[in-house]
Short mmCIF file of C-alpha atoms in Angstrom, two decimals:
data_model
loop_
_atom_site.label_atom_id
_atom_site.label_comp_id
_atom_site.label_asym_id
_atom_site.label_seq_id
_atom_site.Cartn_x
_atom_site.Cartn_y
_atom_site.Cartn_z
CA MET U 1 20.98 14.17 -22.71
CA ARG U 2 18.21 11.70 -22.06
CA GLN U 3 16.19 12.41 -18.94
CA SER U 4 13.99 10.17 -16.89
CA LEU U 5 10.22 10.35 -17.11
CA GLY U 6 10.07 11.24 -13.42
CA GLN U 7 12.22 14.33 -14.00
CA LEU U 8 9.99 15.52 -16.80
CA LEU U 9 6.46 15.01 -15.48
CA ARG U 10 4.74 18.32 -14.89
CA PRO U 11 3.88 19.07 -11.26
CA ALA U 12 0.56 17.52 -10.28
CA ALA U 13 -2.05 19.16 -8.10
CA VAL U 14 -1.58 18.43 -4.40
CA GLY U 15 -3.50 15.35 -3.35
CA VAL U 16 -4.00 13.98 -6.85
CA LEU U 17 -3.29 10.28 -7.11
CA ALA U 18 -2.04 8.88 -10.44
CA LEU U 19 -3.21 5.40 -11.33
CA VAL U 20 -0.75 2.76 -12.46
CA ALA U 21 -0.97 1.54 -16.04
CA MET U 22 -1.65 -2.20 -16.21
CA TRP U 23 -1.95 -4.80 -18.87
CA ALA U 24 -3.25 -8.30 -18.36
CA PRO U 25 -5.10 -10.60 -20.74
CA CYS U 26 -8.81 -9.81 -20.76
CA GLY U 27 -11.77 -12.10 -20.98
CA SER U 28 -15.20 -10.61 -21.39
CA PRO U 29 -15.02 -6.91 -20.47
CA ALA U 30 -18.47 -7.24 -18.92
CA ALA U 31 -17.12 -9.86 -16.51
CA ALA U 32 -14.01 -7.90 -15.53
CA PRO U 33 -14.03 -6.18 -12.12
CA ALA U 34 -14.82 -2.48 -12.31
CA ALA U 35 -11.73 -0.28 -12.38
CA PRO U 36 -11.56 2.55 -9.87
CA PRO U 37 -12.40 5.86 -11.57
CA ALA U 38 -9.37 7.89 -12.55
CA PRO U 39 -8.92 11.34 -10.95
CA GLU U 40 -10.17 14.09 -13.27
CA ALA U 41 -9.79 17.81 -13.94
CA SER U 42 -11.84 20.00 -16.28
CA SER U 43 -8.65 21.33 -17.88
CA LEU U 44 -5.00 20.33 -17.72
CA ALA U 45 -2.18 22.74 -18.51
CA PHE U 46 0.15 21.43 -21.19
CA GLY U 47 3.39 20.07 -19.76
CA GLN U 48 6.32 18.05 -21.03
CA ARG U 49 5.73 14.34 -20.63
CA TYR U 50 8.95 13.06 -22.24
CA TYR U 51 12.19 14.45 -23.63
CA ALA U 52 15.31 12.83 -25.07
CA LEU U 53 18.28 13.92 -27.15
CA GLN U 54 19.14 10.83 -29.16
CA HIS U 55 19.62 9.41 -32.64
CA GLY U 56 16.10 8.41 -33.66
CA GLY U 57 12.64 9.90 -33.95
CA ILE U 58 8.95 9.72 -33.06
CA VAL U 59 6.23 7.77 -34.87
CA ARG U 60 2.56 7.44 -34.07
CA ALA U 61 -0.38 5.17 -34.81
CA ALA U 62 -3.89 6.60 -34.62
CA ASN U 63 -7.51 6.03 -35.60
CA SER U 64 -11.03 7.18 -34.88
CA SER U 65 -13.59 5.21 -32.87
CA ALA U 66 -16.86 6.51 -34.34
CA THR U 67 -18.21 7.36 -37.78
CA CYS U 68 -21.48 8.03 -39.61
CA ARG U 69 -23.96 5.22 -40.42
CA THR U 70 -23.82 4.31 -44.10
CA ASN U 71 -27.13 2.45 -43.88
CA ARG U 72 -28.99 5.56 -42.73
CA THR U 73 -27.40 8.40 -44.69
CA PRO U 74 -26.51 7.92 -48.37
CA SER U 75 -23.86 10.66 -48.25
CA CYS U 76 -21.97 8.92 -45.41
CA ALA U 77 -19.80 6.84 -47.76
CA ASP U 78 -18.73 10.01 -49.59
CA VAL U 79 -17.84 11.65 -46.28
CA GLN U 80 -15.79 8.67 -45.18
CA ALA U 81 -13.96 8.97 -48.51
CA GLY U 82 -13.13 12.60 -47.73
CA ALA U 83 -16.13 14.79 -48.60
CA GLN U 84 -16.65 17.86 -46.45
CA ALA U 85 -19.12 17.36 -43.60
CA VAL U 86 -19.28 17.64 -39.81
CA ASN U 87 -20.23 15.06 -37.20
CA GLY U 88 -23.28 17.01 -36.04
CA ASP U 89 -24.89 16.33 -39.42
CA PHE U 90 -25.06 12.57 -38.84
CA ASP U 91 -26.43 9.82 -36.66
CA MET U 92 -23.05 8.49 -35.55
CA PHE U 93 -22.17 4.95 -34.48
CA TYR U 94 -19.15 2.90 -33.45
CA ILE U 95 -16.32 1.65 -35.61
CA ASP U 96 -15.87 -2.02 -34.71
CA VAL U 97 -13.38 -4.06 -36.75
CA ASP U 98 -12.44 -6.88 -34.38
CA ARG U 99 -15.52 -9.16 -34.71
CA ASP U 100 -15.40 -9.61 -30.94
CA SER U 101 -18.84 -9.58 -29.31
CA ASN U 102 -17.24 -8.48 -26.03
CA THR U 103 -16.22 -5.07 -27.41
CA TYR U 104 -18.48 -2.34 -28.77
CA ASN U 105 -15.89 -0.28 -30.64
CA SER U 106 -12.46 -1.08 -32.05
CA SER U 107 -10.07 0.18 -34.69
CA ARG U 108 -6.51 -0.53 -35.79
CA ALA U 109 -3.45 1.40 -36.84
CA GLU U 110 0.17 0.59 -37.61
CA VAL U 111 3.25 1.44 -35.60
CA ARG U 112 5.91 1.67 -38.31
CA LEU U 113 9.49 1.64 -36.99
CA PRO U 114 12.70 1.82 -39.05
CA SER U 115 14.80 -1.33 -38.99
CA GLY U 116 17.22 -1.44 -36.07
CA SER U 117 15.11 0.79 -33.80
CA ARG U 118 14.71 0.43 -30.04
CA VAL U 119 11.60 1.89 -28.39
CA THR U 120 12.53 4.33 -25.61
CA TYR U 121 9.05 5.59 -24.72
CA ALA U 122 5.46 4.93 -25.79
CA ARG U 123 2.19 6.41 -24.59
CA LEU U 124 -1.41 5.74 -25.58
CA TYR U 125 -3.95 8.60 -25.59
CA TRP U 126 -7.69 8.05 -25.96
CA GLY U 127 -10.70 10.34 -25.73
CA GLY U 128 -14.08 11.37 -27.05
CA ASN U 129 -17.52 12.79 -26.37
CA LEU U 130 -19.60 11.03 -23.70
CA ARG U 131 -22.90 12.78 -24.47
CA VAL U 132 -24.62 12.54 -27.84
CA GLY U 133 -27.84 10.52 -28.38
CA GLU U 134 -26.76 8.54 -25.31
CA GLN U 135 -24.78 9.39 -22.18
CA LYS U 136 -21.71 7.32 -21.35
CA PRO U 137 -20.57 7.04 -17.71
CA ALA U 138 -17.48 9.11 -16.89
CA GLU U 139 -16.30 6.29 -14.61
CA ASP U 140 -15.19 4.44 -17.76
CA ASN U 141 -13.00 7.25 -19.10
CA GLY U 142 -9.83 5.82 -17.61
CA ARG U 143 -10.16 2.30 -19.02
CA VAL U 144 -9.47 0.99 -22.52
CA LEU U 145 -8.41 -2.26 -24.20
CA ILE U 146 -5.29 -2.61 -26.33
CA ALA U 147 -3.97 -5.54 -28.37
CA GLU U 148 -0.47 -5.72 -29.81
CA PRO U 149 0.11 -7.15 -33.33
CA GLY U 150 -1.22 -10.73 -33.27
CA GLY U 151 -2.02 -10.51 -29.56
CA ASP U 152 -5.06 -10.52 -27.29
CA TYR U 153 -6.66 -7.58 -25.56
CA LYS U 154 -5.09 -6.23 -22.38
CA GLU U 155 -6.89 -3.87 -20.04
CA LEU U 156 -5.14 -0.52 -19.73
CA LEU U 157 -5.90 2.02 -17.00
CA ALA U 158 -5.05 5.70 -17.05
CA ASP U 159 -1.89 6.45 -15.07
CA THR U 160 -2.38 10.22 -14.87
CA VAL U 161 -5.17 12.71 -14.32
CA VAL U 162 -7.94 12.51 -16.94
CA GLY U 163 -9.06 15.71 -18.63
CA HIS U 164 -12.88 15.88 -18.53
CA ASP U 165 -14.79 18.99 -19.58
CA VAL U 166 -18.54 19.50 -20.00
CA ALA U 167 -19.00 22.46 -22.34
CA ASP U 168 -20.46 23.57 -25.68
CA GLY U 169 -23.01 20.76 -25.67
CA ALA U 170 -20.31 18.09 -25.31
CA ASP U 171 -18.97 15.92 -22.49
CA ALA U 172 -15.33 15.67 -23.56
CA PHE U 173 -12.42 13.74 -22.11
CA GLN U 174 -8.88 12.53 -22.76
CA ALA U 175 -7.02 9.82 -20.83
CA SER U 176 -3.56 8.29 -21.29
CA ALA U 177 -1.15 5.65 -20.06
CA ASP U 178 2.46 4.59 -20.49
CA VAL U 179 2.74 1.50 -22.73
CA THR U 180 6.51 1.52 -23.26
CA GLY U 181 7.01 -2.06 -22.14
CA LEU U 182 4.20 -3.41 -24.30
CA VAL U 183 5.36 -1.66 -27.47
CA ARG U 184 9.04 -2.40 -26.85
CA ASP U 185 8.32 -6.10 -26.43
CA SER U 186 5.79 -6.32 -29.27
CA GLY U 187 7.52 -4.21 -31.91
CA PRO U 188 6.00 -2.71 -35.07
CA GLY U 189 2.72 -3.73 -36.66
CA LEU U 190 -1.02 -3.16 -36.32
CA TYR U 191 -2.23 -2.30 -32.81
CA THR U 192 -5.94 -2.53 -31.96
CA VAL U 193 -7.62 -0.27 -29.40
CA ALA U 194 -11.16 -1.05 -28.23
CA ASP U 195 -13.88 0.23 -25.91
CA VAL U 196 -12.89 3.88 -26.01
CA ASN U 197 -15.61 5.55 -23.92
CA VAL U 198 -17.46 7.27 -26.78
CA ALA U 199 -21.20 7.90 -27.12
CA ALA U 200 -23.19 7.21 -30.29
CA GLY U 201 -26.20 9.02 -31.73
CA ARG U 202 -26.91 12.49 -33.03
CA SER U 203 -26.66 15.94 -31.46
CA ALA U 204 -25.56 19.44 -32.43
CA ALA U 205 -22.17 18.79 -30.83
CA GLY U 206 -21.86 15.44 -32.61
CA ALA U 207 -20.18 12.19 -31.66
CA TRP U 208 -16.40 11.94 -31.92
CA GLY U 209 -13.51 10.04 -30.44
CA GLY U 210 -10.35 8.10 -31.13
CA TRP U 211 -6.89 7.14 -29.97
CA THR U 212 -3.23 7.89 -30.71
CA LEU U 213 -0.18 5.83 -29.79
CA VAL U 214 3.00 7.99 -29.70
CA VAL U 215 6.29 6.07 -29.86
CA ALA U 216 9.79 7.50 -29.41
CA TYR U 217 12.64 5.35 -30.66
CA GLU U 218 16.43 5.24 -30.77
CA ASN U 219 18.20 4.31 -33.99
CA PRO U 220 21.95 4.85 -34.60
CA ALA U 221 21.39 5.20 -38.37
CA GLU U 222 19.23 8.33 -37.93
CA PRO U 223 20.24 11.93 -37.15
CA LEU U 224 20.66 13.22 -33.60
CA ARG U 225 17.30 14.76 -32.65
CA HIS U 226 15.49 16.52 -29.85
CA LEU U 227 12.43 14.35 -29.12
CA SER U 228 9.70 15.87 -27.01
CA LEU U 229 6.13 14.99 -26.04
CA TRP U 230 3.71 17.36 -24.30
CA ASP U 231 0.15 16.69 -23.20
CA GLY U 232 -2.73 18.34 -21.41
CA PHE U 233 -6.41 19.01 -21.98
CA ALA U 234 -7.14 22.54 -23.14
CA PRO U 235 -10.46 23.87 -24.45
CA LEU U 236 -10.16 25.87 -27.65
CA GLY U 237 -13.00 27.60 -29.54
CA GLY U 238 -12.44 31.36 -29.54
CA ARG U 239 -9.44 31.04 -27.22
CA THR U 240 -5.72 31.28 -27.70
CA GLY U 241 -4.55 27.70 -27.55
CA PRO U 242 -1.73 26.13 -25.56
CA GLU U 243 1.87 27.01 -26.37
CA VAL U 244 4.72 24.60 -25.72
CA GLY U 245 8.40 25.00 -26.40
CA LEU U 246 11.98 23.92 -25.96
CA SER U 247 14.97 26.08 -25.04
CA GLY U 248 18.73 25.56 -25.00
CA LEU U 249 18.57 23.76 -28.35
CA ASP U 250 21.31 25.54 -30.33
CA LEU U 251 19.35 24.92 -33.55
CA ALA U 252 21.38 25.04 -36.73
CA GLU U 253 20.25 27.02 -39.77
CA GLY U 254 18.56 24.55 -42.10
CA ALA U 255 17.52 22.13 -39.36
CA GLU U 256 14.50 19.97 -40.15
CA GLY U 257 11.94 18.06 -38.13
CA GLN U 258 8.33 17.11 -37.56
CA VAL U 259 5.55 18.22 -35.23
CA GLY U 260 2.41 16.25 -34.39
CA LEU U 261 -0.88 17.09 -32.71
CA VAL U 262 -3.95 15.37 -31.27
CA ALA U 263 -7.20 17.34 -30.93
CA TYR U 264 -10.91 16.64 -30.54
CA ASN U 265 -14.03 17.95 -32.30
CA GLY U 266 -12.41 19.90 -35.12
CA ASP U 267 -14.82 20.37 -38.02
CA ARG U 268 -13.76 20.22 -41.66
CA GLY U 269 -14.52 23.49 -43.40
CA THR U 270 -14.77 25.56 -40.21
CA THR U 271 -11.81 27.90 -40.53
CA GLY U 272 -9.92 29.83 -37.89
CA ASP U 273 -7.79 27.05 -36.37
CA SER U 274 -4.01 26.94 -36.74
CA LEU U 275 -0.75 25.37 -35.65
CA THR U 276 2.18 27.79 -35.60
CA VAL U 277 5.92 27.44 -35.01
CA THR U 278 8.11 30.25 -33.69
CA THR U 279 11.93 30.15 -33.95
CA GLY U 280 14.96 32.36 -34.44
CA THR U 281 16.29 35.67 -33.14
CA PRO U 282 14.44 37.88 -33.81
CA ALA U 283 11.53 35.48 -33.50
CA SER U 284 9.77 34.41 -36.69
CA THR U 285 6.32 32.75 -36.60
CA THR U 286 4.99 30.49 -39.37
CA MET U 287 1.53 28.96 -39.75
CA LEU U 288 1.88 25.30 -40.67
CA ALA U 289 -0.11 23.61 -43.43
CA ASP U 290 0.19 20.69 -45.83
CA SER U 291 -1.85 18.92 -48.49
CA ALA U 292 -4.10 17.27 -45.88
CA ASN U 293 -4.42 20.26 -43.53
CA PRO U 294 -5.04 23.69 -45.12
CA ALA U 295 -3.74 26.80 -43.43
CA GLY U 296 -6.51 28.04 -41.16
CA ASP U 297 -8.24 24.64 -40.99
CA VAL U 298 -5.75 22.22 -39.44
CA LEU U 299 -8.46 20.79 -37.16
CA ASN U 300 -10.27 19.28 -40.11
CA SER U 301 -10.96 15.70 -38.98
CA THR U 302 -7.89 13.95 -40.39
CA VAL U 303 -5.36 11.33 -39.41
CA SER U 304 -2.51 12.43 -41.66
CA GLY U 305 1.25 12.41 -42.20
CA PRO U 306 4.07 12.22 -42.16
CA ALA U 307 4.28 12.83 -45.90
CA GLY U 308 5.40 9.74 -47.82
CA ALA U 309 5.18 7.45 -44.79
CA VAL U 310 1.54 7.24 -43.73
CA PRO U 311 1.02 4.10 -41.61
CA SER U 312 -1.85 1.71 -42.34
CA ARG U 313 -5.22 2.12 -40.59
CA VAL U 314 -8.29 -0.11 -40.38
CA PRO U 315 -10.58 1.54 -41.32
CA ALA U 316 -8.78 4.39 -43.10
CA TYR U 317 -11.54 7.00 -43.32
CA ALA U 318 -10.34 10.24 -44.89
CA ASN U 319 -12.82 12.29 -42.86
CA THR U 320 -12.77 11.13 -39.25
CA LEU U 321 -15.68 13.42 -38.28
CA GLY U 322 -14.20 15.13 -35.25
CA TYR U 323 -10.88 13.43 -34.49
CA ASP U 324 -7.49 14.87 -35.50
CA SER U 325 -4.10 13.19 -35.20
CA ASP U 326 -1.69 14.84 -37.64
CA VAL U 327 2.05 15.06 -38.29
CA PHE U 328 3.46 18.09 -40.12
CA PRO U 329 6.90 18.32 -41.76
CA LEU U 330 9.23 21.10 -40.63
CA GLY U 331 11.28 21.46 -43.79
CA ARG U 332 14.64 23.07 -44.34
CA GLY U 333 14.46 26.83 -43.85
CA LEU U 334 11.40 26.75 -41.59
CA LEU U 335 13.34 26.36 -38.33
CA HIS U 336 15.66 29.34 -37.96
CA ALA U 337 18.94 29.20 -36.05
CA GLY U 338 18.57 29.87 -32.35
CA ASP U 339 18.25 28.29 -28.93
CA ARG U 340 14.48 27.93 -28.67
CA VAL U 341 11.39 26.85 -30.58
CA GLY U 342 7.72 27.25 -29.69
CA PHE U 343 4.49 25.70 -30.99
CA ARG U 344 0.92 26.94 -30.52
CA LEU U 345 -2.39 25.28 -31.43
CA SER U 346 -5.42 27.57 -31.55
CA SER U 347 -9.04 27.61 -32.74
CA GLN U 348 -11.20 30.67 -33.15
CA GLN U 349 -14.47 28.93 -34.07
CA ASP U 350 -14.37 25.16 -33.50
CA ALA U 351 -15.47 24.13 -30.00
CA ALA U 352 -12.43 21.85 -29.83
CA TRP U 353 -10.01 20.47 -27.24
CA ALA U 354 -6.22 20.13 -27.59
CA GLY U 355 -4.71 16.96 -26.14
CA VAL U 356 -1.17 16.26 -27.40
CA LEU U 357 1.77 17.92 -29.17
CA PHE U 358 5.04 16.14 -30.03
CA THR U 359 8.17 17.07 -31.97
CA ALA U 360 11.32 15.56 -33.43
CA LEU U 361 13.87 18.28 -34.31
CA ASP U 362 17.35 17.87 -35.83
CA ALA U 363 20.08 18.78 -33.37
CA ARG U 364 23.24 20.68 -34.28
CA ARG U 365 25.98 18.25 -35.23
#
């Protein structure tokens, strides 16, 4: 049964005002009137943002907004190609692919939809570190620019509380907004996101940031699936991470699916972080891993998956230096028969933040 977004939004704190997402053609961002600052909280409990039981699935487009400077560090090109390194080792600067003097960072990624699909929900998430060699103003956390395939930039404002946490030498945030209408009208292709509020420079915490566009779609040619999207803003680093789950599923033995995550400031080579799935009666817990995300190091600065269907990105750096947006397969035999499934993202060493989890699980037919 498909439910409305209003039914599924987690309860908000009393007195918190959500901003309305907007898109309108932008001229020079410097000339645009200042947006009112979005309401913020230092941490946000994970809650279900969207759920549907329908024939279809979930896809996502994602990219980073900052990288190392190749003209200052010879090893930077190797790192961008996938060599192990962390953002705190580099003087970091903005990715800027749009050749537009009015924006200071921009990157692109593809929304890839199967033929015959209809978008039922889409949400853009963006975030980063505001304090590195420079300090970015928190007032800009809730504003970003987005351009659909072949289109011009539109200003987008956060429509929910922004997570904003100053800790571990970083000034971290995540914001988001509903873009269902824009993606439904524009369809698949390369989307560009610009002016994510990310600082450049060098510090022990390092610069990092990026964006992820999560898109749920309906398609009669695909299996019946439980589609779910959760979000929040949870500090990790020596803490048990957020757990999210679904109940009343009546999962069949041999069901398959996918699970995706978005997290900030994970370091490649720093072990102790994991994504686990728990299903069945009695409950069975499995640590997820794939060729791009080793067990124990899933927060390893990658934009990866799903296997065999990785959308295009511009640029497509293999090491994103602190930004993770990954999709893991849940193959046959991993999800055990039962009425519930749970997912947990944790980090024992990385001073990281969890932002998004989403799943597409085969329903019993």
